[in-house]
Amino acid sequence: MGSVPVDASAGKAPPRLRPGPAFALLGAVQITLIATITVITVALPMIQRDLRLTDTDLVFATSAYSLSFGGLLVLGGRLADLLGHRRVFTAGVVVFGAASLAAAAAGSLWVLVAARFAQGVGAALAAPAAMALLGSVYPDPARRTRALAVWGVLASIGASSGNILSGLILSWVEWRWVFVAPAAVSAVIVLCSPLLPSGPARRPERLDVPGAVLITAGLTAFIFGLGESDWLWVGAGALVLALFAVVQARSSRPLVPPALLASGRRLAALLAIGLTAAAMATYFFVLALYFQKTLHYSPAATSAAFLPPVLAVLFTAAMGGRAARRLGPAGLTAAGLALGAAGLGVLSTLDADSSYWGLLVVGITLFPVGAGFTFSGATVWAVERTAPEEAGLVGGVVNTAMEVGPPVGLAVLVPLAVAHAAGGEGGAAAAQASGYGFAFGVAATALALAAGLVLLQRGRGARTGTATRPSPAASETTTQHDITEKQGSSS
């Protein structure tokens, strides 16, 4: 296959919008899409009372968004590459905004569930397309690396801000406004989207429909099964995903080219993202329970206790690009995993009488710093040496790792905490704290092992001559053969 140069027109930001504002526009979407996962949590009691729902009903309302978002990300990324990055980005934001308004107006459970599912569909189109557009906003490789490093932290900002902002909104108005807010953001983004670069020209290529159906069904079943702790669904999803891999290996035009996942460095980056996302979901879930059930904090005090992590994430966003340039993406990923493991290790010492302004606040703050650096480094690492026509697909794969991680973490670590607490001594509060600490200890061990694997992969790449940083020439012009060969050498 001949060389595939970056589209010249796509590589320039439009004259009416500088790269900074363009990045802010795309970043606002990423933060909003992730915040929408958590923004409903604080509002659940009000929704339950207003719509007269059972606890089981609330599970459907909560999980519908994550199901469609996580299940459709790879397909959304591929559609962005085939139909045009800006076109699919705008369509996704429109669907997301309209669905948000439908959720705000919902008068019954199934209207709310359908609206949440449609929100996820729009998010699955917009998220990978937004990430792919960064290559057109920042054609210079060095600036693009810095932008990707900051981009990796935005998911952490969204997850942290969702809980805090929903609490602020619900202090003044009813629960429906937590859905009006993302709809308003979507309207602004759609109005400004013509100012974004279009990205590489659309390609007249057929979509791999069987592959699209299989990966969507497999991921949806897998995520649903994990969220419900239903191992029959988990097994069914895993089988469908295995069938997808077989079909892709035999397809002449696969949805996910095998070479894309044949790279050891990319697999290591995706593992780091998935494990960190799993640890972060457990971190927020367990600490919310610990503050309220063990330390008896009020909801307002619990929200205030999460302010240091938000500030820590903002710090990593400011430092991520600089750190990626100094340490390289693999080095930053390993450092982030090690810091995250240290923070969780501190939290593993929780007891029923822990003081917030002691070791507790150290662990609470240190983990999100490590998570932010991990997301920064691993995002850059996963995207390196990606051909322009596959940028959306890679963005979908990266976001999929981030979406699959949380249900995996909650499905594995929360039952471990409960089982450990059941065998604890010293009263209910002490047993609960012991269970929470045990879960954090397991998560810390997983991140520490992942840091070692990343360092091994980094050293292996250095021995085989595989650079961890792309050269400007390689970023501007490359061939599919070169991509396959380089990825194969590092696997």
mmCIF file of N, CA, C and O in Angstrom, residues 387-459:
data_model
loop_
_atom_site.group_PDB
_atom_site.id
_atom_site.type_symbol
_atom_site.label_atom_id
_atom_site.label_comp_id
_atom_site.label_asym_id
_atom_site.label_seq_id
_atom_site.Cartn_x
_atom_site.Cartn_y
_atom_site.Cartn_z
ATOM 1 N N ALA A 387 -2.218 6.071 11.891
ATOM 2 C CA ALA A 387 -2.494 6.685 10.607
ATOM 3 C C ALA A 387 -3.706 7.601 10.722
ATOM 4 O O ALA A 387 -4.636 7.308 11.481
ATOM 5 N N PRO A 388 -3.747 8.728 9.991
ATOM 6 C CA PRO A 388 -4.874 9.659 10.097
ATOM 7 C C PRO A 388 -6.226 9.001 9.859
ATOM 8 O O PRO A 388 -7.210 9.346 10.499
ATOM 9 N N GLU A 389 -6.272 8.018 8.937
ATOM 10 C CA GLU A 389 -7.552 7.387 8.621
ATOM 11 C C GLU A 389 -8.015 6.398 9.683
ATOM 12 O O GLU A 389 -9.095 5.821 9.571
ATOM 13 N N GLU A 390 -7.210 6.195 10.727
ATOM 14 C CA GLU A 390 -7.603 5.302 11.815
ATOM 15 C C GLU A 390 -7.664 6.026 13.156
ATOM 16 O O GLU A 390 -7.833 5.401 14.194
ATOM 17 N N ALA A 391 -7.566 7.363 13.125
ATOM 18 C CA ALA A 391 -7.532 8.129 14.368
ATOM 19 C C ALA A 391 -8.824 7.968 15.158
ATOM 20 O O ALA A 391 -8.809 7.848 16.391
ATOM 21 N N GLY A 392 -9.968 7.980 14.473
ATOM 22 C CA GLY A 392 -11.239 7.813 15.165
ATOM 23 C C GLY A 392 -11.373 6.444 15.789
ATOM 24 O O GLY A 392 -11.856 6.305 16.919
ATOM 25 N N LEU A 393 -10.939 5.418 15.071
ATOM 26 C CA LEU A 393 -11.016 4.057 15.594
ATOM 27 C C LEU A 393 -10.156 3.905 16.839
ATOM 28 O O LEU A 393 -10.594 3.323 17.846
ATOM 29 N N VAL A 394 -8.931 4.424 16.801
ATOM 30 C CA VAL A 394 -8.053 4.334 17.973
ATOM 31 C C VAL A 394 -8.659 5.108 19.139
ATOM 32 O O VAL A 394 -8.619 4.664 20.294
ATOM 33 N N GLY A 395 -9.254 6.265 18.838
ATOM 34 C CA GLY A 395 -9.938 7.009 19.891
ATOM 35 C C GLY A 395 -11.065 6.198 20.508
ATOM 36 O O GLY A 395 -11.275 6.222 21.723
ATOM 37 N N GLY A 396 -11.792 5.447 19.679
ATOM 38 C CA GLY A 396 -12.847 4.595 20.195
ATOM 39 C C GLY A 396 -12.313 3.480 21.068
ATOM 40 O O GLY A 396 -12.897 3.148 22.104
ATOM 41 N N VAL A 397 -11.194 2.894 20.668
ATOM 42 C CA VAL A 397 -10.592 1.809 21.453
ATOM 43 C C VAL A 397 -10.096 2.335 22.802
ATOM 44 O O VAL A 397 -10.295 1.695 23.853
ATOM 45 N N VAL A 398 -9.459 3.507 22.804
ATOM 46 C CA VAL A 398 -8.972 4.102 24.059
ATOM 47 C C VAL A 398 -10.136 4.388 25.000
ATOM 48 O O VAL A 398 -10.099 4.072 26.197
ATOM 49 N N ASN A 399 -11.202 4.989 24.463
ATOM 50 C CA ASN A 399 -12.363 5.290 25.295
ATOM 51 C C ASN A 399 -13.061 4.021 25.770
ATOM 52 O O ASN A 399 -13.643 3.991 26.858
ATOM 53 N N THR A 400 -13.019 2.956 24.963
ATOM 54 C CA THR A 400 -13.622 1.690 25.381
ATOM 55 C C THR A 400 -12.905 1.126 26.596
ATOM 56 O O THR A 400 -13.533 0.643 27.551
ATOM 57 N N ALA A 401 -11.569 1.185 26.584
ATOM 58 C CA ALA A 401 -10.803 0.731 27.757
ATOM 59 C C ALA A 401 -11.203 1.516 29.000
ATOM 60 O O ALA A 401 -11.326 0.959 30.094
ATOM 61 N N MET A 402 -11.451 2.811 28.816
ATOM 62 C CA MET A 402 -11.830 3.649 29.947
ATOM 63 C C MET A 402 -13.244 3.343 30.433
ATOM 64 O O MET A 402 -13.557 3.478 31.611
ATOM 65 N N GLU A 403 -14.126 2.903 29.517
ATOM 66 C CA GLU A 403 -15.505 2.601 29.896
ATOM 67 C C GLU A 403 -15.660 1.190 30.458
ATOM 68 O O GLU A 403 -16.533 0.951 31.301
ATOM 69 N N VAL A 404 -14.858 0.252 29.989
ATOM 70 C CA VAL A 404 -14.955 -1.122 30.482
ATOM 71 C C VAL A 404 -14.324 -1.242 31.878
ATOM 72 O O VAL A 404 -14.778 -2.045 32.706
ATOM 73 N N GLY A 405 -13.310 -0.427 32.158
ATOM 74 C CA GLY A 405 -12.618 -0.506 33.439
ATOM 75 C C GLY A 405 -13.519 -0.367 34.658
ATOM 76 O O GLY A 405 -13.460 -1.202 35.581
ATOM 77 N N PRO A 406 -14.379 0.671 34.750
ATOM 78 C CA PRO A 406 -15.199 0.847 35.950
ATOM 79 C C PRO A 406 -16.087 -0.339 36.312
ATOM 80 O O PRO A 406 -16.067 -0.768 37.476
ATOM 81 N N PRO A 407 -16.875 -0.901 35.371
ATOM 82 C CA PRO A 407 -17.675 -2.065 35.792
ATOM 83 C C PRO A 407 -16.828 -3.263 36.203
ATOM 84 O O PRO A 407 -17.222 -4.030 37.081
ATOM 85 N N VAL A 408 -15.661 -3.420 35.581
ATOM 86 C CA VAL A 408 -14.765 -4.510 36.002
ATOM 87 C C VAL A 408 -14.292 -4.279 37.432
ATOM 88 O O VAL A 408 -14.328 -5.186 38.280
ATOM 89 N N GLY A 409 -13.854 -3.049 37.729
ATOM 90 C CA GLY A 409 -13.371 -2.750 39.068
ATOM 91 C C GLY A 409 -14.439 -2.939 40.132
ATOM 92 O O GLY A 409 -14.203 -3.551 41.180
ATOM 93 N N LEU A 410 -15.645 -2.422 39.867
ATOM 94 C CA LEU A 410 -16.718 -2.540 40.847
ATOM 95 C C LEU A 410 -17.159 -3.988 41.016
ATOM 96 O O LEU A 410 -17.472 -4.428 42.140
ATOM 97 N N ALA A 411 -17.202 -4.749 39.906
ATOM 98 C CA ALA A 411 -17.653 -6.139 39.981
ATOM 99 C C ALA A 411 -16.660 -7.020 40.746
ATOM 100 O O ALA A 411 -17.061 -8.004 41.367
ATOM 101 N N VAL A 412 -15.378 -6.660 40.700
ATOM 102 C CA VAL A 412 -14.354 -7.483 41.359
ATOM 103 C C VAL A 412 -14.066 -6.986 42.772
ATOM 104 O O VAL A 412 -14.045 -7.774 43.735
ATOM 105 N N LEU A 413 -13.851 -5.680 42.934
ATOM 106 C CA LEU A 413 -13.342 -5.167 44.205
ATOM 107 C C LEU A 413 -14.421 -4.995 45.274
ATOM 108 O O LEU A 413 -14.163 -5.228 46.462
ATOM 109 N N VAL A 414 -15.620 -4.581 44.878
ATOM 110 C CA VAL A 414 -16.674 -4.393 45.890
ATOM 111 C C VAL A 414 -17.048 -5.713 46.561
ATOM 112 O O VAL A 414 -17.134 -5.778 47.799
ATOM 113 N N PRO A 415 -17.278 -6.816 45.813
ATOM 114 C CA PRO A 415 -17.531 -8.090 46.494
ATOM 115 C C PRO A 415 -16.372 -8.528 47.389
ATOM 116 O O PRO A 415 -16.600 -9.126 48.454
ATOM 117 N N LEU A 416 -15.132 -8.235 46.978
ATOM 118 C CA LEU A 416 -13.993 -8.565 47.832
ATOM 119 C C LEU A 416 -14.058 -7.791 49.151
ATOM 120 O O LEU A 416 -13.768 -8.336 50.222
ATOM 121 N N ALA A 417 -14.443 -6.517 49.067
ATOM 122 C CA ALA A 417 -14.560 -5.708 50.285
ATOM 123 C C ALA A 417 -15.648 -6.257 51.200
ATOM 124 O O ALA A 417 -15.464 -6.351 52.424
ATOM 125 N N VAL A 418 -16.776 -6.631 50.602
ATOM 126 C CA VAL A 418 -17.888 -7.166 51.399
ATOM 127 C C VAL A 418 -17.492 -8.486 52.059
ATOM 128 O O VAL A 418 -17.757 -8.708 53.249
ATOM 129 N N ALA A 419 -16.846 -9.369 51.290
ATOM 130 C CA ALA A 419 -16.452 -10.671 51.839
ATOM 131 C C ALA A 419 -15.428 -10.504 52.951
ATOM 132 O O ALA A 419 -15.483 -11.196 53.977
ATOM 133 N N HIS A 420 -14.480 -9.593 52.767
ATOM 134 C CA HIS A 420 -13.461 -9.376 53.803
ATOM 135 C C HIS A 420 -14.097 -8.784 55.056
ATOM 136 O O HIS A 420 -13.727 -9.159 56.183
ATOM 137 N N ALA A 421 -15.052 -7.862 54.876
ATOM 138 C CA ALA A 421 -15.718 -7.248 56.020
ATOM 139 C C ALA A 421 -16.526 -8.273 56.810
ATOM 140 O O ALA A 421 -16.636 -8.183 58.040
ATOM 141 N N ALA A 422 -17.083 -9.261 56.093
ATOM 142 C CA ALA A 422 -17.904 -10.279 56.766
ATOM 143 C C ALA A 422 -17.086 -11.090 57.757
ATOM 144 O O ALA A 422 -17.617 -11.589 58.754
ATOM 145 N N GLY A 423 -15.793 -11.212 57.519
ATOM 146 C CA GLY A 423 -14.944 -11.970 58.436
ATOM 147 C C GLY A 423 -14.182 -11.097 59.399
ATOM 148 O O GLY A 423 -13.295 -11.565 60.108
ATOM 149 N N GLY A 424 -14.524 -9.791 59.424
ATOM 150 C CA GLY A 424 -13.807 -8.859 60.283
ATOM 151 C C GLY A 424 -14.254 -8.926 61.727
ATOM 152 O O GLY A 424 -15.285 -9.510 62.059
ATOM 153 N N GLU A 425 -13.485 -8.280 62.572
ATOM 154 C CA GLU A 425 -13.784 -8.255 63.997
ATOM 155 C C GLU A 425 -13.802 -6.816 64.494
ATOM 156 O O GLU A 425 -13.348 -5.896 63.815
ATOM 157 N N GLY A 426 -14.364 -6.617 65.688
ATOM 158 C CA GLY A 426 -14.315 -5.301 66.305
ATOM 159 C C GLY A 426 -15.507 -4.425 66.033
ATOM 160 O O GLY A 426 -15.404 -3.201 66.141
ATOM 161 N N GLY A 427 -16.625 -4.988 65.602
ATOM 162 C CA GLY A 427 -17.811 -4.191 65.354
ATOM 163 C C GLY A 427 -18.031 -3.929 63.885
ATOM 164 O O GLY A 427 -17.129 -4.094 63.056
ATOM 165 N N ALA A 428 -19.253 -3.462 63.570
ATOM 166 C CA ALA A 428 -19.639 -3.269 62.170
ATOM 167 C C ALA A 428 -18.791 -2.209 61.480
ATOM 168 O O ALA A 428 -18.336 -2.389 60.353
ATOM 169 N N ALA A 429 -18.575 -1.074 62.154
ATOM 170 C CA ALA A 429 -17.808 0.013 61.532
ATOM 171 C C ALA A 429 -16.371 -0.414 61.248
ATOM 172 O O ALA A 429 -15.826 -0.143 60.170
ATOM 173 N N ALA A 430 -15.762 -1.103 62.203
ATOM 174 C CA ALA A 430 -14.382 -1.560 62.014
ATOM 175 C C ALA A 430 -14.301 -2.592 60.893
ATOM 176 O O ALA A 430 -13.346 -2.577 60.094
ATOM 177 N N ALA A 431 -15.290 -3.484 60.815
ATOM 178 C CA ALA A 431 -15.299 -4.498 59.756
ATOM 179 C C ALA A 431 -15.471 -3.859 58.393
ATOM 180 O O ALA A 431 -14.809 -4.246 57.417
ATOM 181 N N GLN A 432 -16.372 -2.862 58.301
ATOM 182 C CA GLN A 432 -16.559 -2.155 57.030
ATOM 183 C C GLN A 432 -15.256 -1.490 56.594
ATOM 184 O O GLN A 432 -14.841 -1.609 55.430
ATOM 185 N N ALA A 433 -14.628 -0.768 57.491
ATOM 186 C CA ALA A 433 -13.382 -0.077 57.153
ATOM 187 C C ALA A 433 -12.312 -1.071 56.732
ATOM 188 O O ALA A 433 -11.544 -0.817 55.796
ATOM 189 N N SER A 434 -12.252 -2.207 57.401
ATOM 190 C CA SER A 434 -11.279 -3.236 57.035
ATOM 191 C C SER A 434 -11.543 -3.762 55.632
ATOM 192 O O SER A 434 -10.602 -3.977 54.849
ATOM 193 N N GLY A 435 -12.816 -3.963 55.287
ATOM 194 C CA GLY A 435 -13.162 -4.417 53.938
ATOM 195 C C GLY A 435 -12.789 -3.398 52.883
ATOM 196 O O GLY A 435 -12.234 -3.741 51.829
ATOM 197 N N TYR A 436 -13.082 -2.124 53.168
ATOM 198 C CA TYR A 436 -12.713 -1.070 52.218
ATOM 199 C C TYR A 436 -11.199 -1.019 52.027
ATOM 200 O O TYR A 436 -10.696 -0.901 50.892
ATOM 201 N N GLY A 437 -10.468 -1.106 53.125
ATOM 202 C CA GLY A 437 -9.012 -1.077 53.029
ATOM 203 C C GLY A 437 -8.466 -2.250 52.245
ATOM 204 O O GLY A 437 -7.504 -2.105 51.479
ATOM 205 N N PHE A 438 -9.073 -3.417 52.419
ATOM 206 C CA PHE A 438 -8.627 -4.600 51.682
ATOM 207 C C PHE A 438 -8.814 -4.396 50.176
ATOM 208 O O PHE A 438 -7.923 -4.734 49.373
ATOM 209 N N ALA A 439 -9.961 -3.843 49.769
ATOM 210 C CA ALA A 439 -10.212 -3.586 48.351
ATOM 211 C C ALA A 439 -9.174 -2.620 47.787
ATOM 212 O O ALA A 439 -8.651 -2.810 46.677
ATOM 213 N N PHE A 440 -8.853 -1.568 48.552
ATOM 214 C CA PHE A 440 -7.832 -0.626 48.094
ATOM 215 C C PHE A 440 -6.463 -1.296 47.990
ATOM 216 O O PHE A 440 -5.675 -0.992 47.087
ATOM 217 N N GLY A 441 -6.173 -2.209 48.899
ATOM 218 C CA GLY A 441 -4.898 -2.915 48.836
ATOM 219 C C GLY A 441 -4.776 -3.780 47.593
ATOM 220 O O GLY A 441 -3.710 -3.828 46.955
ATOM 221 N N VAL A 442 -5.867 -4.464 47.227
ATOM 222 C CA VAL A 442 -5.863 -5.278 46.004
ATOM 223 C C VAL A 442 -5.661 -4.386 44.780
ATOM 224 O O VAL A 442 -4.878 -4.711 43.876
ATOM 225 N N ALA A 443 -6.380 -3.258 44.744
ATOM 226 C CA ALA A 443 -6.233 -2.336 43.610
ATOM 227 C C ALA A 443 -4.818 -1.783 43.536
ATOM 228 O O ALA A 443 -4.241 -1.639 42.439
ATOM 229 N N ALA A 444 -4.210 -1.470 44.691
ATOM 230 C CA ALA A 444 -2.836 -0.962 44.709
ATOM 231 C C ALA A 444 -1.873 -1.995 44.138
ATOM 232 O O ALA A 444 -0.959 -1.652 43.360
ATOM 233 N N THR A 445 -2.068 -3.249 44.491
ATOM 234 C CA THR A 445 -1.203 -4.312 43.975
ATOM 235 C C THR A 445 -1.318 -4.430 42.467
ATOM 236 O O THR A 445 -0.312 -4.586 41.754
ATOM 237 N N ALA A 446 -2.555 -4.333 41.948
ATOM 238 C CA ALA A 446 -2.768 -4.427 40.502
ATOM 239 C C ALA A 446 -2.065 -3.292 39.769
ATOM 240 O O ALA A 446 -1.420 -3.507 38.722
ATOM 241 N N LEU A 447 -2.158 -2.070 40.287
ATOM 242 C CA LEU A 447 -1.497 -0.932 39.634
ATOM 243 C C LEU A 447 0.021 -1.057 39.708
ATOM 244 O O LEU A 447 0.723 -0.705 38.748
ATOM 245 N N ALA A 448 0.540 -1.548 40.827
ATOM 246 C CA ALA A 448 1.986 -1.723 40.948
ATOM 247 C C ALA A 448 2.501 -2.758 39.948
ATOM 248 O O ALA A 448 3.545 -2.557 39.304
ATOM 249 N N LEU A 449 1.777 -3.854 39.783
ATOM 250 C CA LEU A 449 2.167 -4.867 38.797
ATOM 251 C C LEU A 449 2.092 -4.294 37.382
ATOM 252 O O LEU A 449 2.961 -4.561 36.546
ATOM 253 N N ALA A 450 1.068 -3.485 37.120
ATOM 254 C CA ALA A 450 0.941 -2.873 35.795
ATOM 255 C C ALA A 450 2.100 -1.921 35.527
ATOM 256 O O ALA A 450 2.606 -1.840 34.397
ATOM 257 N N ALA A 451 2.547 -1.197 36.555
ATOM 258 C CA ALA A 451 3.705 -0.307 36.381
ATOM 259 C C ALA A 451 4.939 -1.108 35.978
ATOM 260 O O ALA A 451 5.718 -0.690 35.100
ATOM 261 N N GLY A 452 5.125 -2.285 36.606
ATOM 262 C CA GLY A 452 6.243 -3.140 36.226
ATOM 263 C C GLY A 452 6.136 -3.628 34.794
ATOM 264 O O GLY A 452 7.135 -3.643 34.049
ATOM 265 N N LEU A 453 4.929 -3.997 34.355
ATOM 266 C CA LEU A 453 4.734 -4.456 32.976
ATOM 267 C C LEU A 453 5.028 -3.343 31.979
ATOM 268 O O LEU A 453 5.615 -3.573 30.922
ATOM 269 N N VAL A 454 4.595 -2.121 32.316
ATOM 270 C CA VAL A 454 4.862 -0.984 31.425
ATOM 271 C C VAL A 454 6.354 -0.742 31.298
ATOM 272 O O VAL A 454 6.876 -0.498 30.192
ATOM 273 N N LEU A 455 7.080 -0.824 32.403
ATOM 274 C CA LEU A 455 8.530 -0.629 32.350
ATOM 275 C C LEU A 455 9.198 -1.728 31.537
ATOM 276 O O LEU A 455 10.151 -1.471 30.776
ATOM 277 N N LEU A 456 8.724 -2.967 31.658
ATOM 278 C CA LEU A 456 9.268 -4.063 30.851
ATOM 279 C C LEU A 456 9.018 -3.817 29.371
ATOM 280 O O LEU A 456 9.915 -4.027 28.536
ATOM 281 N N GLN A 457 7.817 -3.377 29.026
ATOM 282 C CA GLN A 457 7.493 -3.100 27.630
ATOM 283 C C GLN A 457 8.313 -1.933 27.094
ATOM 284 O O GLN A 457 8.773 -1.945 25.962
ATOM 285 N N ARG A 458 8.522 -0.940 27.966
ATOM 286 C CA ARG A 458 9.338 0.204 27.566
ATOM 287 C C ARG A 458 10.770 -0.233 27.282
ATOM 288 O O ARG A 458 11.373 0.165 26.284
ATOM 289 N N GLY A 459 11.336 -1.072 28.184
ATOM 290 C CA GLY A 459 12.689 -1.569 27.972
ATOM 291 C C GLY A 459 12.787 -2.458 26.756
ATOM 292 O O GLY A 459 13.775 -2.418 26.014
#
